[in-house]
mmCIF file of C-alpha atoms in Angstrom:
data_model
loop_
_atom_site.group_PDB
_atom_site.id
_atom_site.type_symbol
_atom_site.label_atom_id
_atom_site.label_comp_id
_atom_site.label_asym_id
_atom_site.label_seq_id
_atom_site.Cartn_x
_atom_site.Cartn_y
_atom_site.Cartn_z
ATOM 1 C CA UNK A 1 0.010 52.177 22.165
ATOM 2 C CA UNK A 2 -1.128 50.221 25.245
ATOM 3 C CA UNK A 3 0.022 47.012 23.593
ATOM 4 C CA UNK A 4 3.492 48.492 23.146
ATOM 5 C CA UNK A 5 3.655 49.511 26.815
ATOM 6 C CA UNK A 6 2.624 46.014 27.865
ATOM 7 C CA UNK A 7 5.269 44.571 25.582
ATOM 8 C CA UNK A 8 7.942 46.798 27.099
ATOM 9 C CA UNK A 9 6.847 45.897 30.629
ATOM 10 C CA UNK A 10 6.922 42.205 29.776
ATOM 11 C CA UNK A 11 10.416 42.602 28.337
ATOM 12 C CA UNK A 12 11.586 44.287 31.531
ATOM 13 C CA UNK A 13 10.133 41.500 33.689
ATOM 14 C CA UNK A 14 11.788 38.804 31.579
ATOM 15 C CA UNK A 15 15.137 40.638 31.646
ATOM 16 C CA UNK A 16 15.044 40.992 35.444
ATOM 17 C CA UNK A 17 14.034 37.351 35.893
ATOM 18 C CA UNK A 18 16.833 36.085 33.653
ATOM 19 C CA UNK A 19 19.349 38.272 35.490
ATOM 20 C CA UNK A 20 18.288 36.904 38.893
ATOM 21 C CA UNK A 21 18.456 33.293 37.692
ATOM 22 C CA UNK A 22 21.875 33.693 36.100
ATOM 23 C CA UNK A 23 23.325 35.479 39.153
ATOM 24 C CA UNK A 24 22.020 32.684 41.392
ATOM 25 C CA UNK A 25 23.615 30.032 39.191
ATOM 26 C CA UNK A 26 26.943 31.852 39.156
ATOM 27 C CA UNK A 27 26.940 32.331 42.935
ATOM 28 C CA UNK A 28 26.207 28.634 43.456
ATOM 29 C CA UNK A 29 29.010 27.721 41.093
ATOM 30 C CA UNK A 30 31.433 29.950 42.994
ATOM 31 C CA UNK A 31 30.420 28.299 46.288
ATOM 32 C CA UNK A 32 31.116 24.883 44.794
ATOM 33 C CA UNK A 33 34.461 26.077 43.486
ATOM 34 C CA UNK A 34 35.466 27.235 46.958
ATOM 35 C CA UNK A 35 36.003 23.583 47.902
ATOM 36 C CA UNK A 36 38.322 23.015 44.970
ATOM 37 C CA UNK A 37 42.064 23.240 45.519
ATOM 38 C CA UNK A 38 43.082 26.519 43.892
ATOM 39 C CA UNK A 39 46.042 26.716 41.534
ATOM 40 C CA UNK A 40 48.437 29.447 42.579
ATOM 41 C CA UNK A 41 49.255 31.763 39.710
ATOM 42 C CA UNK A 42 52.955 31.862 39.070
ATOM 43 C CA UNK A 43 53.356 35.514 38.163
ATOM 44 C CA UNK A 44 57.011 36.517 38.563
ATOM 45 C CA UNK A 45 58.154 39.742 40.145
ATOM 46 C CA UNK A 46 58.311 42.754 37.851
ATOM 47 C CA UNK A 47 61.738 43.418 36.376
ATOM 48 C CA UNK A 48 60.914 47.001 35.422
ATOM 49 C CA UNK A 49 58.326 49.062 33.629
ATOM 50 C CA UNK A 50 59.015 46.845 30.614
ATOM 51 C CA UNK A 51 58.703 43.101 31.220
ATOM 52 C CA UNK A 52 59.432 41.375 27.931
ATOM 53 C CA UNK A 53 59.047 37.766 29.068
ATOM 54 C CA UNK A 54 58.227 36.670 25.504
ATOM 55 C CA UNK A 55 61.429 38.190 24.141
ATOM 56 C CA UNK A 56 59.925 40.169 21.274
ATOM 57 C CA UNK A 57 61.494 43.574 21.965
ATOM 58 C CA UNK A 58 65.155 44.278 21.252
ATOM 59 C CA UNK A 59 67.410 45.011 24.214
ATOM 60 C CA UNK A 60 68.009 48.550 22.982
ATOM 61 C CA UNK A 61 64.316 49.349 22.700
ATOM 62 C CA UNK A 62 63.581 47.754 26.072
ATOM 63 C CA UNK A 63 66.140 50.114 27.592
ATOM 64 C CA UNK A 64 64.771 53.165 25.755
ATOM 65 C CA UNK A 65 61.168 52.379 26.645
ATOM 66 C CA UNK A 66 62.123 51.678 30.257
ATOM 67 C CA UNK A 67 63.789 55.081 30.550
ATOM 68 C CA UNK A 68 60.815 56.805 28.930
ATOM 69 C CA UNK A 69 58.253 55.223 31.261
ATOM 70 C CA UNK A 70 60.438 55.971 34.262
ATOM 71 C CA UNK A 71 60.497 59.631 33.226
ATOM 72 C CA UNK A 72 56.720 59.593 32.751
ATOM 73 C CA UNK A 73 56.317 58.207 36.266
ATOM 74 C CA UNK A 74 58.646 60.866 37.659
ATOM 75 C CA UNK A 75 56.729 63.721 36.003
ATOM 76 C CA UNK A 76 53.137 62.498 36.393
ATOM 77 C CA UNK A 77 53.119 59.779 39.040
ATOM 78 C CA UNK A 78 51.323 57.488 36.580
ATOM 79 C CA UNK A 79 52.851 54.046 36.115
ATOM 80 C CA UNK A 80 52.676 51.960 32.946
ATOM 81 C CA UNK A 81 53.703 48.304 33.013
ATOM 82 C CA UNK A 82 54.385 46.703 29.638
ATOM 83 C CA UNK A 83 54.213 42.908 29.765
ATOM 84 C CA UNK A 84 54.707 40.307 27.046
ATOM 85 C CA UNK A 85 54.175 36.594 27.638
ATOM 86 C CA UNK A 86 54.164 33.623 25.310
ATOM 87 C CA UNK A 87 50.950 32.017 26.578
ATOM 88 C CA UNK A 88 47.980 32.595 28.863
ATOM 89 C CA UNK A 89 47.789 28.852 29.602
ATOM 90 C CA UNK A 90 44.026 28.848 29.250
ATOM 91 C CA UNK A 91 43.284 31.858 31.459
ATOM 92 C CA UNK A 92 41.536 34.936 30.092
ATOM 93 C CA UNK A 93 43.686 37.916 29.246
ATOM 94 C CA UNK A 94 41.381 40.137 31.315
ATOM 95 C CA UNK A 95 42.001 38.071 34.445
ATOM 96 C CA UNK A 96 45.739 37.867 33.882
ATOM 97 C CA UNK A 97 46.204 41.594 33.256
ATOM 98 C CA UNK A 98 44.123 42.445 36.306
ATOM 99 C CA UNK A 99 46.058 40.024 38.508
ATOM 100 C CA UNK A 100 49.381 41.413 37.271
ATOM 101 C CA UNK A 101 48.242 44.933 38.138
ATOM 102 C CA UNK A 102 47.154 43.839 41.594
ATOM 103 C CA UNK A 103 50.143 41.662 42.418
ATOM 104 C CA UNK A 104 52.691 44.194 41.202
ATOM 105 C CA UNK A 105 50.792 47.169 42.608
ATOM 106 C CA UNK A 106 50.933 49.135 39.367
ATOM 107 C CA UNK A 107 50.072 52.759 40.106
ATOM 108 C CA UNK A 108 50.419 54.818 43.244
ATOM 109 C CA UNK A 109 48.727 53.638 46.434
ATOM 110 C CA UNK A 110 45.454 55.443 46.962
ATOM 111 C CA UNK A 111 45.459 56.828 43.415
ATOM 112 C CA UNK A 112 45.280 53.608 41.372
ATOM 113 C CA UNK A 113 46.831 55.475 38.457
ATOM 114 C CA UNK A 114 48.428 52.489 36.789
ATOM 115 C CA UNK A 115 48.105 50.870 33.373
ATOM 116 C CA UNK A 116 49.044 47.336 32.338
ATOM 117 C CA UNK A 117 49.663 46.714 28.643
ATOM 118 C CA UNK A 118 49.674 42.929 28.255
ATOM 119 C CA UNK A 119 50.429 41.042 25.039
ATOM 120 C CA UNK A 120 50.209 37.231 24.832
ATOM 121 C CA UNK A 121 52.097 36.496 21.636
ATOM 122 C CA UNK A 122 51.260 32.805 21.257
ATOM 123 C CA UNK A 123 47.560 33.318 21.915
ATOM 124 C CA UNK A 124 47.452 36.430 19.727
ATOM 125 C CA UNK A 125 45.636 38.410 22.391
ATOM 126 C CA UNK A 126 46.305 41.743 24.058
ATOM 127 C CA UNK A 127 44.793 44.074 26.608
ATOM 128 C CA UNK A 128 45.208 47.607 27.882
ATOM 129 C CA UNK A 129 44.140 47.475 31.551
ATOM 130 C CA UNK A 130 43.456 50.940 32.943
ATOM 131 C CA UNK A 131 43.392 51.683 36.669
ATOM 132 C CA UNK A 132 40.472 53.505 38.243
ATOM 133 C CA UNK A 133 42.507 56.676 38.673
ATOM 134 C CA UNK A 134 43.145 57.006 34.933
ATOM 135 C CA UNK A 135 39.739 56.017 33.561
ATOM 136 C CA UNK A 136 38.845 59.648 33.027
ATOM 137 C CA UNK A 137 41.969 60.111 30.910
ATOM 138 C CA UNK A 138 41.823 56.818 29.023
ATOM 139 C CA UNK A 139 38.235 55.524 28.952
ATOM 140 C CA UNK A 140 37.445 52.208 27.296
ATOM 141 C CA UNK A 141 36.744 53.818 23.930
ATOM 142 C CA UNK A 142 40.102 55.551 23.803
ATOM 143 C CA UNK A 143 41.922 52.389 24.891
ATOM 144 C CA UNK A 144 40.143 50.561 22.069
ATOM 145 C CA UNK A 145 41.173 53.194 19.565
ATOM 146 C CA UNK A 146 44.823 52.918 20.601
ATOM 147 C CA UNK A 147 44.532 49.149 20.271
ATOM 148 C CA UNK A 148 43.018 49.343 16.781
ATOM 149 C CA UNK A 149 45.141 52.192 15.396
ATOM 150 C CA UNK A 150 48.557 51.603 16.931
ATOM 151 C CA UNK A 151 48.872 47.949 17.907
ATOM 152 C CA UNK A 152 46.727 45.362 16.118
ATOM 153 C CA UNK A 153 47.709 46.429 12.558
ATOM 154 C CA UNK A 154 51.387 45.766 13.320
ATOM 155 C CA UNK A 155 50.655 42.532 15.172
ATOM 156 C CA UNK A 156 48.847 41.252 12.087
ATOM 157 C CA UNK A 157 51.987 41.994 10.075
ATOM 158 C CA UNK A 158 54.104 40.049 12.553
ATOM 159 C CA UNK A 159 55.837 43.174 13.875
ATOM 160 C CA UNK A 160 55.221 42.678 17.586
ATOM 161 C CA UNK A 161 57.886 45.146 18.642
ATOM 162 C CA UNK A 162 56.516 48.062 16.669
ATOM 163 C CA UNK A 163 52.946 47.422 17.784
ATOM 164 C CA UNK A 164 53.940 47.268 21.441
ATOM 165 C CA UNK A 165 56.089 50.391 21.275
ATOM 166 C CA UNK A 166 53.532 52.390 19.291
ATOM 167 C CA UNK A 167 50.715 51.387 21.620
ATOM 168 C CA UNK A 168 52.735 52.181 24.716
ATOM 169 C CA UNK A 169 53.819 55.542 23.348
ATOM 170 C CA UNK A 170 50.225 56.397 22.428
ATOM 171 C CA UNK A 171 49.071 55.626 25.967
ATOM 172 C CA UNK A 172 51.999 57.559 27.460
ATOM 173 C CA UNK A 173 51.285 60.525 25.172
ATOM 174 C CA UNK A 174 47.683 60.767 26.361
ATOM 175 C CA UNK A 175 48.773 60.581 30.003
ATOM 176 C CA UNK A 176 51.520 63.191 29.568
ATOM 177 C CA UNK A 177 49.199 65.651 27.835
ATOM 178 C CA UNK A 178 46.553 65.209 30.483
ATOM 179 C CA UNK A 179 49.114 66.096 33.159
ATOM 180 C CA UNK A 180 50.432 68.897 30.911
ATOM 181 C CA UNK A 181 54.027 67.726 31.008
ATOM 182 C CA UNK A 182 56.612 67.719 28.241
ATOM 183 C CA UNK A 183 58.217 64.407 27.374
ATOM 184 C CA UNK A 184 61.374 63.913 25.284
ATOM 185 C CA UNK A 185 61.042 62.575 21.757
ATOM 186 C CA UNK A 186 61.598 58.846 21.566
ATOM 187 C CA UNK A 187 61.582 56.032 19.032
ATOM 188 C CA UNK A 188 61.456 58.283 16.007
ATOM 189 C CA UNK A 189 63.180 55.571 14.002
ATOM 190 C CA UNK A 190 60.598 52.899 14.740
ATOM 191 C CA UNK A 191 57.346 54.626 15.632
ATOM 192 C CA UNK A 192 55.052 56.608 13.364
ATOM 193 C CA UNK A 193 53.255 57.997 16.388
ATOM 194 C CA UNK A 194 52.117 61.556 15.838
ATOM 195 C CA UNK A 195 53.264 64.069 18.418
ATOM 196 C CA UNK A 196 49.708 65.384 18.641
ATOM 197 C CA UNK A 197 47.879 62.157 19.409
ATOM 198 C CA UNK A 198 44.150 63.040 19.625
ATOM 199 C CA UNK A 199 42.889 63.511 23.154
ATOM 200 C CA UNK A 200 39.291 62.675 22.292
ATOM 201 C CA UNK A 201 37.447 59.806 20.693
ATOM 202 C CA UNK A 202 34.322 60.410 18.598
ATOM 203 C CA UNK A 203 31.257 59.614 20.680
ATOM 204 C CA UNK A 204 28.173 57.881 19.392
ATOM 205 C CA UNK A 205 24.838 59.667 19.256
ATOM 206 C CA UNK A 206 22.824 60.165 22.403
ATOM 207 C CA UNK A 207 19.600 58.524 21.272
ATOM 208 C CA UNK A 208 17.069 57.381 23.853
ATOM 209 C CA UNK A 209 16.842 53.680 24.653
ATOM 210 C CA UNK A 210 13.640 51.850 25.479
ATOM 211 C CA UNK A 211 13.443 50.164 28.906
ATOM 212 C CA UNK A 212 14.097 46.632 27.542
ATOM 213 C CA UNK A 213 17.202 47.885 25.754
ATOM 214 C CA UNK A 214 18.495 49.434 28.951
ATOM 215 C CA UNK A 215 17.922 46.268 30.965
ATOM 216 C CA UNK A 216 19.575 44.111 28.320
ATOM 217 C CA UNK A 217 22.576 46.421 28.503
ATOM 218 C CA UNK A 218 22.619 46.122 32.305
ATOM 219 C CA UNK A 219 22.490 42.334 32.023
ATOM 220 C CA UNK A 220 25.483 42.428 29.707
ATOM 221 C CA UNK A 221 27.404 44.604 32.168
ATOM 222 C CA UNK A 222 26.597 42.285 35.072
ATOM 223 C CA UNK A 223 27.362 39.034 33.268
ATOM 224 C CA UNK A 224 30.464 39.933 31.358
ATOM 225 C CA UNK A 225 32.134 42.730 33.326
ATOM 226 C CA UNK A 226 31.072 42.907 36.979
ATOM 227 C CA UNK A 227 30.680 39.250 37.916
ATOM 228 C CA UNK A 228 33.839 37.912 36.247
ATOM 229 C CA UNK A 229 35.887 40.468 38.193
ATOM 230 C CA UNK A 230 34.137 39.740 41.466
ATOM 231 C CA UNK A 231 34.880 36.064 40.999
ATOM 232 C CA UNK A 232 38.447 36.581 39.868
ATOM 233 C CA UNK A 233 40.427 33.375 40.384
ATOM 234 C CA UNK A 234 37.691 31.861 42.581
ATOM 235 C CA UNK A 235 38.080 28.584 40.748
ATOM 236 C CA UNK A 236 41.178 26.556 39.993
ATOM 237 C CA UNK A 237 42.788 28.254 37.028
ATOM 238 C CA UNK A 238 45.568 26.436 35.299
ATOM 239 C CA UNK A 239 48.994 27.533 36.390
ATOM 240 C CA UNK A 240 50.266 29.483 33.400
ATOM 241 C CA UNK A 241 53.615 30.400 34.862
ATOM 242 C CA UNK A 242 55.412 28.721 31.993
ATOM 243 C CA UNK A 243 54.047 31.437 29.741
ATOM 244 C CA UNK A 244 56.389 33.868 31.477
ATOM 245 C CA UNK A 245 60.080 33.703 30.748
ATOM 246 C CA UNK A 246 62.776 33.960 33.347
ATOM 247 C CA UNK A 247 62.993 37.119 35.395
ATOM 248 C CA UNK A 248 65.982 39.015 36.630
ATOM 249 C CA UNK A 249 67.086 42.508 37.557
ATOM 250 C CA UNK A 250 66.775 44.775 40.560
ATOM 251 C CA UNK A 251 63.673 46.841 39.768
ATOM 252 C CA UNK A 252 62.552 48.742 42.852
ATOM 253 C CA UNK A 253 58.886 47.983 42.283
ATOM 254 C CA UNK A 254 55.743 49.938 41.537
ATOM 255 C CA UNK A 255 53.868 52.274 43.866
ATOM 256 C CA UNK A 256 51.452 49.840 45.492
ATOM 257 C CA UNK A 257 48.344 50.793 43.559
ATOM 258 C CA UNK A 258 45.671 48.453 42.311
ATOM 259 C CA UNK A 259 44.806 48.318 38.634
ATOM 260 C CA UNK A 260 41.429 47.330 37.287
ATOM 261 C CA UNK A 261 39.058 50.112 36.347
ATOM 262 C CA UNK A 262 38.498 49.504 32.668
ATOM 263 C CA UNK A 263 40.364 49.064 29.442
ATOM 264 C CA UNK A 264 40.138 47.197 26.176
ATOM 265 C CA UNK A 265 41.061 43.738 24.900
ATOM 266 C CA UNK A 266 41.707 42.528 21.383
ATOM 267 C CA UNK A 267 43.027 39.718 19.217
ATOM 268 C CA UNK A 268 44.527 39.347 15.781
#
């Protein structure tokens, strides 16, 4: 019994030590990067709620989806930006989606109720980036379920359009139901989305974790979630502007919010 307690204490000490060392190394690396000439990200202005820079959605469906998301914004105040690009140009999809949300101001100012659905077709990666104001409605687990049930299966079949539309409609459905608003039927000919999309995701059991397990989890959070976002674009990322197509149109812009609360990424 005492041996087990000593083992747990030793595990905690090691976990804390490793965390401190890694954080120090990362901070030093960021200081060194501050002297490097930074590449300016060439993210174009938004052309609407739907920004199909990769050209994988038909003009008719772009128009329909644009109208639907505009109506959702009008009724709930929540803003969803759908973005397709051909390539990330070496950047991570998490960084790109977060920067898009920040630069475009997706969501209302002070509410941060915006969502960025980003699909990089050439890299076969996607992400649902959820603003802080909508994390309670679409937590990471629910975003992951939408990804796995409504998007990735179609992407694997090569049907980018259907995956994007189904995923967007699933996200919009959850938002609309949370705000208790009625939305018109849309995309019945292309989407198999159920009108009663589940509002909850099965939760795992609430078993107790030993101290080392908890600290290992905290290390994971710090290394792979908190620090990458704190150091967003500190170094010289490659300019991936060529991954975006041309932009045009007279979209009035989003509400000035700032995305980046949580979400879910995936690949196929």
